[in-house]
mmCIF file of C-alpha atoms in Angstrom:
data_model
loop_
_atom_site.group_PDB
_atom_site.id
_atom_site.type_symbol
_atom_site.label_atom_id
_atom_site.label_comp_id
_atom_site.label_asym_id
_atom_site.label_seq_id
_atom_site.Cartn_x
_atom_site.Cartn_y
_atom_site.Cartn_z
ATOM 1 C CA MET I 1 139.971 117.850 89.103
ATOM 2 C CA SER I 2 139.549 117.090 85.393
ATOM 3 C CA ASP I 3 139.165 119.839 82.775
ATOM 4 C CA ALA I 4 135.572 118.764 82.118
ATOM 5 C CA VAL I 5 134.671 118.999 85.799
ATOM 6 C CA ALA I 6 136.461 122.338 86.155
ATOM 7 C CA MET I 7 134.513 123.747 83.225
ATOM 8 C CA ALA I 8 131.283 122.463 84.757
ATOM 9 C CA VAL I 9 132.055 124.179 88.052
ATOM 10 C CA GLU I 10 132.945 127.439 86.296
ATOM 11 C CA ARG I 11 129.653 127.337 84.409
ATOM 12 C CA ALA I 12 127.744 127.511 87.718
ATOM 13 C CA GLY I 13 124.681 129.687 87.190
ATOM 14 C CA VAL I 14 121.428 129.240 85.335
ATOM 15 C CA ALA I 15 121.720 126.045 83.328
ATOM 16 C CA PRO I 16 121.760 126.389 79.520
ATOM 17 C CA PRO I 17 118.811 124.688 77.796
ATOM 18 C CA GLY I 18 119.359 120.944 77.573
ATOM 19 C CA LYS I 19 122.579 121.058 79.639
ATOM 20 C CA ALA I 20 121.231 120.734 83.185
ATOM 21 C CA LEU I 21 121.984 117.534 85.073
ATOM 22 C CA LEU I 22 118.663 117.877 86.921
ATOM 23 C CA SER I 23 115.760 119.919 85.622
ATOM 24 C CA ILE I 24 112.423 120.116 87.446
ATOM 25 C CA ARG I 25 109.480 121.761 85.733
ATOM 26 C CA ASP I 26 106.099 122.548 87.266
ATOM 27 C CA LEU I 27 106.340 119.933 90.001
ATOM 28 C CA CYS I 28 103.108 119.725 91.989
ATOM 29 C CA VAL I 29 102.449 117.381 94.912
ATOM 30 C CA SER I 30 99.093 116.896 96.640
ATOM 31 C CA PHE I 31 98.099 114.751 99.617
ATOM 32 C CA ARG I 32 94.654 113.317 100.255
ATOM 33 C CA ASP I 33 93.130 113.367 103.728
ATOM 34 C CA ASP I 34 89.640 113.418 105.224
ATOM 35 C CA SER I 35 88.953 116.838 103.696
ATOM 36 C CA GLY I 36 90.035 115.797 100.169
ATOM 37 C CA TRP I 37 93.110 116.665 98.113
ATOM 38 C CA THR I 38 95.471 119.360 99.436
ATOM 39 C CA GLN I 39 98.306 120.727 97.329
ATOM 40 C CA VAL I 40 101.609 121.160 99.190
ATOM 41 C CA LEU I 41 104.006 121.828 96.279
ATOM 42 C CA ASN I 42 102.920 124.264 93.595
ATOM 43 C CA ASN I 43 104.696 124.468 90.216
ATOM 44 C CA VAL I 44 108.217 124.044 91.607
ATOM 45 C CA SER I 45 110.858 124.514 88.921
ATOM 46 C CA LEU I 46 114.634 124.411 89.320
ATOM 47 C CA ALA I 47 117.795 123.253 87.558
ATOM 48 C CA VAL I 48 121.176 121.949 88.712
ATOM 49 C CA ASN I 49 124.232 121.923 86.431
ATOM 50 C CA PRO I 50 126.937 119.235 86.487
ATOM 51 C CA GLY I 51 129.406 119.987 89.271
ATOM 52 C CA GLU I 52 127.257 122.813 90.677
ATOM 53 C CA THR I 53 126.284 123.392 94.314
ATOM 54 C CA VAL I 54 122.775 124.824 94.704
ATOM 55 C CA GLY I 55 121.304 125.836 98.054
ATOM 56 C CA ILE I 56 117.596 125.727 98.901
ATOM 57 C CA VAL I 57 116.542 127.869 101.871
ATOM 58 C CA GLY I 58 113.287 128.662 103.627
ATOM 59 C CA GLU I 59 111.466 128.103 106.896
ATOM 60 C CA SER I 60 110.284 124.685 108.031
ATOM 61 C CA GLY I 61 107.181 123.625 106.144
ATOM 62 C CA CYS I 62 108.060 125.442 102.918
ATOM 63 C CA GLY I 63 108.535 122.253 100.871
ATOM 64 C CA LYS I 64 112.324 121.861 100.717
ATOM 65 C CA SER I 65 112.549 118.261 101.954
ATOM 66 C CA LEU I 66 109.350 117.321 100.132
ATOM 67 C CA THR I 67 110.968 118.443 96.873
ATOM 68 C CA ALA I 68 113.972 116.211 97.589
ATOM 69 C CA LEU I 69 111.780 113.204 98.393
ATOM 70 C CA SER I 70 109.795 113.820 95.196
ATOM 71 C CA ILE I 71 112.978 113.741 93.111
ATOM 72 C CA LEU I 72 113.855 110.289 94.439
ATOM 73 C CA GLY I 73 110.277 108.996 94.329
ATOM 74 C CA LEU I 74 110.273 108.334 98.070
ATOM 75 C CA LEU I 75 106.752 109.601 98.706
ATOM 76 C CA GLN I 76 104.223 106.908 99.445
ATOM 77 C CA LYS I 77 102.186 106.006 96.383
ATOM 78 C CA ARG I 78 98.844 105.869 98.149
ATOM 79 C CA ASP I 79 97.012 109.165 98.733
ATOM 80 C CA VAL I 80 99.757 111.164 96.984
ATOM 81 C CA LEU I 81 99.433 112.836 93.583
ATOM 82 C CA ARG I 82 102.597 114.039 91.842
ATOM 83 C CA THR I 83 102.597 115.870 88.511
ATOM 84 C CA GLY I 84 105.253 117.705 86.495
ATOM 85 C CA GLU I 85 108.618 116.753 85.027
ATOM 86 C CA ILE I 86 111.755 115.657 86.893
ATOM 87 C CA ASN I 87 114.376 115.265 84.179
ATOM 88 C CA PHE I 88 117.686 113.713 85.210
ATOM 89 C CA GLU I 89 120.315 113.020 82.562
ATOM 90 C CA GLY I 90 117.650 113.105 79.862
ATOM 91 C CA ARG I 91 115.124 110.817 81.628
ATOM 92 C CA ASP I 92 111.906 111.887 83.316
ATOM 93 C CA LEU I 93 112.102 110.276 86.759
ATOM 94 C CA ALA I 94 108.395 110.919 87.293
ATOM 95 C CA LYS I 95 107.626 108.332 84.605
ATOM 96 C CA LEU I 96 109.955 105.577 85.822
ATOM 97 C CA SER I 97 108.654 102.451 87.513
ATOM 98 C CA GLU I 98 109.670 101.590 91.072
ATOM 99 C CA ALA I 99 112.126 98.967 89.789
ATOM 100 C CA GLU I 100 113.745 101.549 87.491
ATOM 101 C CA MET I 101 113.930 104.094 90.326
ATOM 102 C CA ARG I 102 115.776 101.587 92.519
ATOM 103 C CA ARG I 103 118.544 101.556 89.921
ATOM 104 C CA VAL I 104 118.742 105.362 90.091
ATOM 105 C CA ARG I 105 118.665 105.803 93.881
ATOM 106 C CA GLY I 106 122.082 105.449 95.429
ATOM 107 C CA ARG I 107 123.838 104.781 92.115
ATOM 108 C CA HIS I 108 123.116 108.008 90.226
ATOM 109 C CA ILE I 109 121.447 110.154 92.907
ATOM 110 C CA GLY I 110 122.583 109.920 96.522
ATOM 111 C CA MET I 111 120.888 111.507 99.515
ATOM 112 C CA ILE I 112 121.989 112.513 102.985
ATOM 113 C CA PHE I 113 118.916 112.511 105.222
ATOM 114 C CA GLN I 114 118.280 114.939 108.069
ATOM 115 C CA GLU I 115 118.538 112.503 110.966
ATOM 116 C CA PRO I 116 121.309 109.897 110.530
ATOM 117 C CA MET I 117 120.208 107.982 113.633
ATOM 118 C CA SER I 118 116.766 107.524 112.060
ATOM 119 C CA ALA I 119 118.084 106.831 108.557
ATOM 120 C CA LEU I 120 120.656 104.243 109.677
ATOM 121 C CA ASP I 121 119.335 100.823 110.699
ATOM 122 C CA PRO I 122 120.324 100.184 114.346
ATOM 123 C CA VAL I 123 120.415 96.369 113.986
ATOM 124 C CA PHE I 124 122.997 96.294 111.166
ATOM 125 C CA THR I 125 126.610 97.347 111.312
ATOM 126 C CA VAL I 126 127.926 100.331 109.415
ATOM 127 C CA GLY I 127 129.750 97.984 107.025
ATOM 128 C CA ASP I 128 126.622 95.927 106.337
ATOM 129 C CA GLN I 129 124.651 99.022 105.360
ATOM 130 C CA ILE I 130 127.315 100.474 103.072
ATOM 131 C CA THR I 131 128.137 97.148 101.386
ATOM 132 C CA GLU I 132 124.437 96.554 100.735
ATOM 133 C CA THR I 133 124.379 99.753 98.718
ATOM 134 C CA VAL I 134 127.470 98.699 96.770
ATOM 135 C CA ARG I 135 126.269 95.151 96.004
ATOM 136 C CA THR I 136 122.849 96.424 94.956
ATOM 137 C CA HIS I 137 124.362 98.468 92.138
ATOM 138 C CA PHE I 138 127.590 96.611 91.284
ATOM 139 C CA ASN I 139 128.333 92.952 90.602
ATOM 140 C CA VAL I 140 131.123 92.601 93.156
ATOM 141 C CA SER I 141 132.038 90.091 95.841
ATOM 142 C CA ARG I 142 131.321 90.688 99.511
ATOM 143 C CA ARG I 143 135.045 91.190 100.107
ATOM 144 C CA GLU I 144 135.372 93.846 97.413
ATOM 145 C CA ALA I 145 132.209 95.577 98.670
ATOM 146 C CA ASN I 146 133.715 95.682 102.154
ATOM 147 C CA GLU I 147 136.929 97.153 100.771
ATOM 148 C CA ARG I 148 134.902 99.871 99.053
ATOM 149 C CA ALA I 149 133.063 100.551 102.324
ATOM 150 C CA VAL I 150 136.363 100.977 104.167
ATOM 151 C CA ALA I 151 137.646 103.273 101.405
ATOM 152 C CA ALA I 152 134.431 105.335 101.549
ATOM 153 C CA LEU I 153 134.769 105.783 105.315
ATOM 154 C CA ALA I 154 138.406 106.763 104.893
ATOM 155 C CA ALA I 155 137.381 109.309 102.232
ATOM 156 C CA VAL I 156 135.105 111.058 104.736
ATOM 157 C CA ARG I 157 138.027 111.177 107.186
ATOM 158 C CA ILE I 158 136.795 108.672 109.737
ATOM 159 C CA ALA I 159 139.662 107.409 111.875
ATOM 160 C CA SER I 160 140.256 103.634 111.861
ATOM 161 C CA PRO I 161 137.664 102.850 109.144
ATOM 162 C CA GLN I 162 138.561 99.140 109.369
ATOM 163 C CA ASN I 163 137.157 99.153 112.903
ATOM 164 C CA VAL I 164 134.167 101.396 112.214
ATOM 165 C CA VAL I 165 132.726 99.038 109.564
ATOM 166 C CA SER I 166 132.035 96.491 112.295
ATOM 167 C CA MET I 167 130.399 98.983 114.646
ATOM 168 C CA TYR I 168 126.695 99.732 115.081
ATOM 169 C CA PRO I 169 125.287 103.277 114.599
ATOM 170 C CA MET I 170 124.456 103.618 118.303
ATOM 171 C CA SER I 171 128.188 103.332 119.084
ATOM 172 C CA LEU I 172 129.058 106.395 117.021
ATOM 173 C CA SER I 173 128.887 110.091 117.803
ATOM 174 C CA GLY I 174 126.567 112.398 115.902
ATOM 175 C CA GLY I 175 129.386 113.693 113.733
ATOM 176 C CA MET I 176 130.571 110.175 112.892
ATOM 177 C CA ARG I 177 127.028 109.043 112.014
ATOM 178 C CA GLN I 178 126.740 112.032 109.703
ATOM 179 C CA ARG I 179 130.014 111.056 108.030
ATOM 180 C CA VAL I 180 128.758 107.478 107.644
ATOM 181 C CA MET I 181 125.655 108.849 105.882
ATOM 182 C CA ILE I 182 127.873 110.843 103.546
ATOM 183 C CA ALA I 183 130.048 107.797 102.861
ATOM 184 C CA MET I 184 126.965 105.712 102.070
ATOM 185 C CA ALA I 185 125.636 108.425 99.758
ATOM 186 C CA LEU I 186 128.943 108.769 97.889
ATOM 187 C CA VAL I 187 130.216 105.175 97.803
ATOM 188 C CA CYS I 188 128.635 104.600 94.380
ATOM 189 C CA GLU I 189 129.933 107.957 93.058
ATOM 190 C CA PRO I 190 126.535 109.443 92.162
ATOM 191 C CA ARG I 191 126.212 112.284 89.695
ATOM 192 C CA LEU I 192 123.951 114.210 92.074
ATOM 193 C CA LEU I 193 123.998 114.409 95.875
ATOM 194 C CA ILE I 194 120.968 115.739 97.764
ATOM 195 C CA ALA I 195 122.098 116.936 101.196
ATOM 196 C CA ASP I 196 119.075 117.583 103.416
ATOM 197 C CA GLU I 197 120.228 119.519 106.487
ATOM 198 C CA PRO I 198 123.522 117.583 106.679
ATOM 199 C CA THR I 199 124.837 119.748 109.538
ATOM 200 C CA THR I 200 121.720 119.966 111.734
ATOM 201 C CA ALA I 201 122.424 119.693 115.492
ATOM 202 C CA LEU I 202 126.200 119.596 114.932
ATOM 203 C CA ASP I 203 128.559 122.082 116.577
ATOM 204 C CA VAL I 204 130.182 124.700 114.369
ATOM 205 C CA THR I 205 133.512 122.857 114.205
ATOM 206 C CA ILE I 206 131.912 119.666 112.917
ATOM 207 C CA GLN I 207 129.685 121.739 110.587
ATOM 208 C CA ALA I 208 132.765 123.265 108.971
ATOM 209 C CA GLN I 209 134.416 119.860 108.599
ATOM 210 C CA ILE I 210 131.292 118.320 107.031
ATOM 211 C CA MET I 211 130.895 121.181 104.529
ATOM 212 C CA ASP I 212 134.591 121.144 103.604
ATOM 213 C CA LEU I 213 134.283 117.411 103.093
ATOM 214 C CA LEU I 214 131.233 117.679 100.837
ATOM 215 C CA LEU I 215 132.709 120.454 98.713
ATOM 216 C CA ASP I 216 136.069 118.688 98.423
ATOM 217 C CA LEU I 217 134.443 115.423 97.353
ATOM 218 C CA GLY I 218 132.198 117.301 94.940
ATOM 219 C CA GLN I 219 135.175 118.976 93.295
ATOM 220 C CA ARG I 220 137.187 115.761 93.065
ATOM 221 C CA THR I 221 134.364 113.631 91.627
ATOM 222 C CA GLY I 222 132.330 116.243 89.743
ATOM 223 C CA THR I 223 129.259 115.447 91.833
ATOM 224 C CA ALA I 224 126.570 118.151 91.809
ATOM 225 C CA ILE I 225 125.083 119.018 95.204
ATOM 226 C CA LEU I 226 121.552 120.138 96.046
ATOM 227 C CA PHE I 227 121.992 121.554 99.551
ATOM 228 C CA ILE I 228 118.874 122.021 101.725
ATOM 229 C CA THR I 229 119.400 124.119 104.844
ATOM 230 C CA HIS I 230 118.198 126.853 107.197
ATOM 231 C CA ASN I 231 121.750 128.137 107.578
ATOM 232 C CA LEU I 232 122.223 131.086 105.219
ATOM 233 C CA GLY I 233 125.847 131.412 106.280
ATOM 234 C CA LEU I 234 126.642 127.944 104.946
ATOM 235 C CA VAL I 235 124.843 128.760 101.695
ATOM 236 C CA ALA I 236 126.874 131.957 101.301
ATOM 237 C CA GLU I 237 130.144 130.076 101.854
ATOM 238 C CA SER I 238 129.504 126.930 99.842
ATOM 239 C CA CYS I 239 126.885 127.462 97.116
ATOM 240 C CA THR I 240 127.028 129.101 93.717
ATOM 241 C CA ARG I 241 123.255 129.494 93.353
ATOM 242 C CA MET I 242 120.459 129.921 95.872
ATOM 243 C CA LEU I 243 116.742 129.175 95.707
ATOM 244 C CA THR I 244 114.266 130.514 98.254
ATOM 245 C CA MET I 245 111.130 128.441 98.850
ATOM 246 C CA TYR I 246 107.998 129.632 100.616
ATOM 247 C CA ALA I 247 104.693 127.815 101.147
ATOM 248 C CA GLY I 248 105.434 125.171 98.511
ATOM 249 C CA GLN I 249 106.707 127.545 95.825
ATOM 250 C CA VAL I 250 110.072 128.782 94.569
ATOM 251 C CA VAL I 251 109.940 132.551 95.144
ATOM 252 C CA GLU I 252 113.491 133.488 94.134
ATOM 253 C CA ASP I 253 116.333 131.858 92.192
ATOM 254 C CA GLY I 254 119.695 133.328 91.293
ATOM 255 C CA PRO I 255 123.438 133.553 91.985
ATOM 256 C CA VAL I 256 124.229 133.604 95.692
ATOM 257 C CA ASP I 257 126.292 136.790 95.669
ATOM 258 C CA LYS I 258 123.623 138.790 93.856
ATOM 259 C CA ILE I 259 120.835 137.602 96.139
ATOM 260 C CA LEU I 260 122.887 138.368 99.245
ATOM 261 C CA MET I 261 123.656 141.876 98.022
ATOM 262 C CA GLN I 262 120.256 142.701 96.533
ATOM 263 C CA PRO I 263 117.374 140.278 97.129
ATOM 264 C CA LYS I 264 114.387 140.716 94.838
ATOM 265 C CA HIS I 265 111.702 139.036 96.962
ATOM 266 C CA PRO I 266 110.578 140.442 100.348
ATOM 267 C CA TYR I 267 110.667 136.963 101.891
ATOM 268 C CA THR I 268 114.316 136.468 100.949
ATOM 269 C CA ALA I 269 115.094 139.910 102.376
ATOM 270 C CA GLY I 270 113.260 138.925 105.561
ATOM 271 C CA LEU I 271 115.331 135.756 105.920
ATOM 272 C CA LEU I 272 118.570 137.679 105.407
ATOM 273 C CA GLY I 273 117.465 140.308 107.930
ATOM 274 C CA SER I 274 116.748 137.621 110.530
ATOM 275 C CA VAL I 275 120.357 136.421 110.642
ATOM 276 C CA PRO I 276 121.913 137.448 113.987
ATOM 277 C CA GLN I 277 124.601 140.121 113.695
ATOM 278 C CA PRO I 278 127.454 139.753 116.235
ATOM 279 C CA ARG I 279 128.084 143.498 116.369
ATOM 280 C CA GLN I 280 124.479 144.373 117.265
ATOM 281 C CA ARG I 281 124.484 143.721 121.003
ATOM 282 C CA LYS I 282 121.531 144.289 123.341
ATOM 283 C CA SER I 283 119.122 144.612 120.421
ATOM 284 C CA LEU I 284 116.020 142.671 119.471
ATOM 285 C CA LEU I 285 116.552 139.910 116.924
ATOM 286 C CA PRO I 286 114.688 140.861 113.727
ATOM 287 C CA SER I 287 112.071 138.365 112.593
ATOM 288 C CA ILE I 288 109.387 137.915 109.952
ATOM 289 C CA PRO I 289 105.941 138.422 111.525
ATOM 290 C CA GLY I 290 103.394 135.608 111.328
ATOM 291 C CA ARG I 291 104.037 132.037 110.237
ATOM 292 C CA VAL I 292 104.082 129.852 107.131
ATOM 293 C CA PRO I 293 100.436 129.171 106.180
ATOM 294 C CA SER I 294 99.005 125.694 106.490
ATOM 295 C CA PRO I 295 98.345 123.947 103.149
ATOM 296 C CA HIS I 296 94.654 124.040 104.138
ATOM 297 C CA GLU I 297 94.767 127.825 104.650
ATOM 298 C CA MET I 298 96.821 128.962 101.659
ATOM 299 C CA PRO I 299 96.199 132.589 100.532
ATOM 300 C CA SER I 300 94.577 132.901 97.115
ATOM 301 C CA GLY I 301 97.047 135.533 95.889
ATOM 302 C CA CYS I 302 100.698 135.975 96.828
ATOM 303 C CA ARG I 303 101.329 133.402 99.536
ATOM 304 C CA PHE I 304 103.638 135.749 101.402
ATOM 305 C CA ALA I 305 101.241 138.713 101.270
ATOM 306 C CA PRO I 306 99.802 138.276 104.821
ATOM 307 C CA ARG I 307 103.332 138.643 106.261
ATOM 308 C CA CYS I 308 104.738 141.178 103.789
ATOM 309 C CA THR I 309 105.309 144.834 104.729
ATOM 310 C CA TYR I 310 105.321 145.848 101.053
ATOM 311 C CA VAL I 311 101.936 144.398 100.134
ATOM 312 C CA GLN I 312 99.778 146.336 97.640
ATOM 313 C CA PRO I 313 96.494 145.474 95.843
ATOM 314 C CA PRO I 314 98.316 143.792 92.901
ATOM 315 C CA CYS I 315 99.830 141.347 95.411
ATOM 316 C CA LEU I 316 96.395 139.881 96.162
ATOM 317 C CA ALA I 317 96.438 138.103 92.775
ATOM 318 C CA PRO I 318 98.438 134.897 92.131
ATOM 319 C CA GLN I 319 102.104 135.616 91.386
ATOM 320 C CA ALA I 320 103.993 134.023 88.507
ATOM 321 C CA LEU I 321 107.736 133.299 88.563
ATOM 322 C CA LEU I 322 109.144 136.216 86.540
ATOM 323 C CA SER I 323 112.569 136.702 84.949
ATOM 324 C CA ALA I 324 114.219 139.639 86.713
ATOM 325 C CA ASP I 325 117.257 139.337 84.420
ATOM 326 C CA ALA I 326 119.196 136.654 82.522
ATOM 327 C CA GLU I 327 120.287 134.964 85.768
ATOM 328 C CA ARG I 328 117.479 135.607 88.232
ATOM 329 C CA GLN I 329 113.822 134.694 88.706
ATOM 330 C CA VAL I 330 111.421 136.070 91.302
ATOM 331 C CA ARG I 331 107.777 135.470 92.213
ATOM 332 C CA CYS I 332 106.793 139.087 92.901
ATOM 333 C CA ARG I 333 105.078 141.591 90.618
ATOM 334 C CA ARG I 334 106.660 144.517 92.451
ATOM 335 C CA TYR I 335 110.276 143.311 92.324
ATOM 336 C CA ASP I 336 111.354 146.178 90.035
ATOM 337 C CA GLU I 337 109.718 148.776 92.318
ATOM 338 C CA LEU I 338 111.319 147.632 95.569
ATOM 339 C CA THR I 339 114.787 148.258 96.945
ATOM 340 C CA LEU I 340 115.220 145.556 99.544
ATOM 341 C CA PRO I 341 118.019 145.342 102.105
ATOM 342 C CA GLY I 342 120.521 142.540 101.679
ATOM 343 C CA ALA I 343 123.006 140.840 103.962
ATOM 344 C CA ILE I 344 125.947 142.505 102.230
ATOM 345 C CA SER I 345 125.983 146.278 101.882
#
């Protein structure tokens, strides 16, 4: 790993002004349906440093994947309203045309989608799909593109990559398809990799291999990773910073170790408390009461208030994202009054 990349990794934390690889400010996304416009993302702000691994956690429906799709401009243009800034390497992606975004996707920002069987085209071979990505962004021959595809598959530790390039996705196991998705995302050596549930539905052995692979490639190439997951254990092991999202908002942002030891937001504490503990046998699994509100039924004040055991009258007003200290932000007025349990005592 080069000195520059090593320094970037060591700087992991809140990005200094003007130094972030990716900086999102006040991102809002609304969809239009028969009842009118409905906001699903509300003032989402986050930053990712070069070489950093940032985890985004939260229940399904909290806006994690929607944030990723917004970064890459993959939301349909019709009946969707997106506002805010998405600055990547000094350019606001929200202002780029579709043609300009095509030059960014794959080349500078790669993405691993949740379901590789859905993301991979079943009528094209693995090699065809990877070489298409290469030839879209580089002026190379078909032969050289194929050689890069084989090298990419070898880099993700697929056995006999020369044979796999001629195979169709349906012929591969779930773990191999996931590795093909990673190879396709990294073949152009992007500066940022968005990994949306890259280990979903994989057994723990394959999960560990996939995460080791991502972190190893990130360290060797200096690629920053935005890791979206429900698995708090993977976040604790692999990420330097952690963001908690709830009901379309970022409710907590800070270094992983500090959040695990002392969460500032009741929702983060609830997620940590819901992780099964192997030593607690024959006991009820803790859970957060209620469910994530529908975008059509969003509370007017704190969006977590209906499910929060610490709710007080001040919580019934809208909550701003406050600076708890130099490294942490939290969307809770009572954060300095509460002592919340963490996952690490």
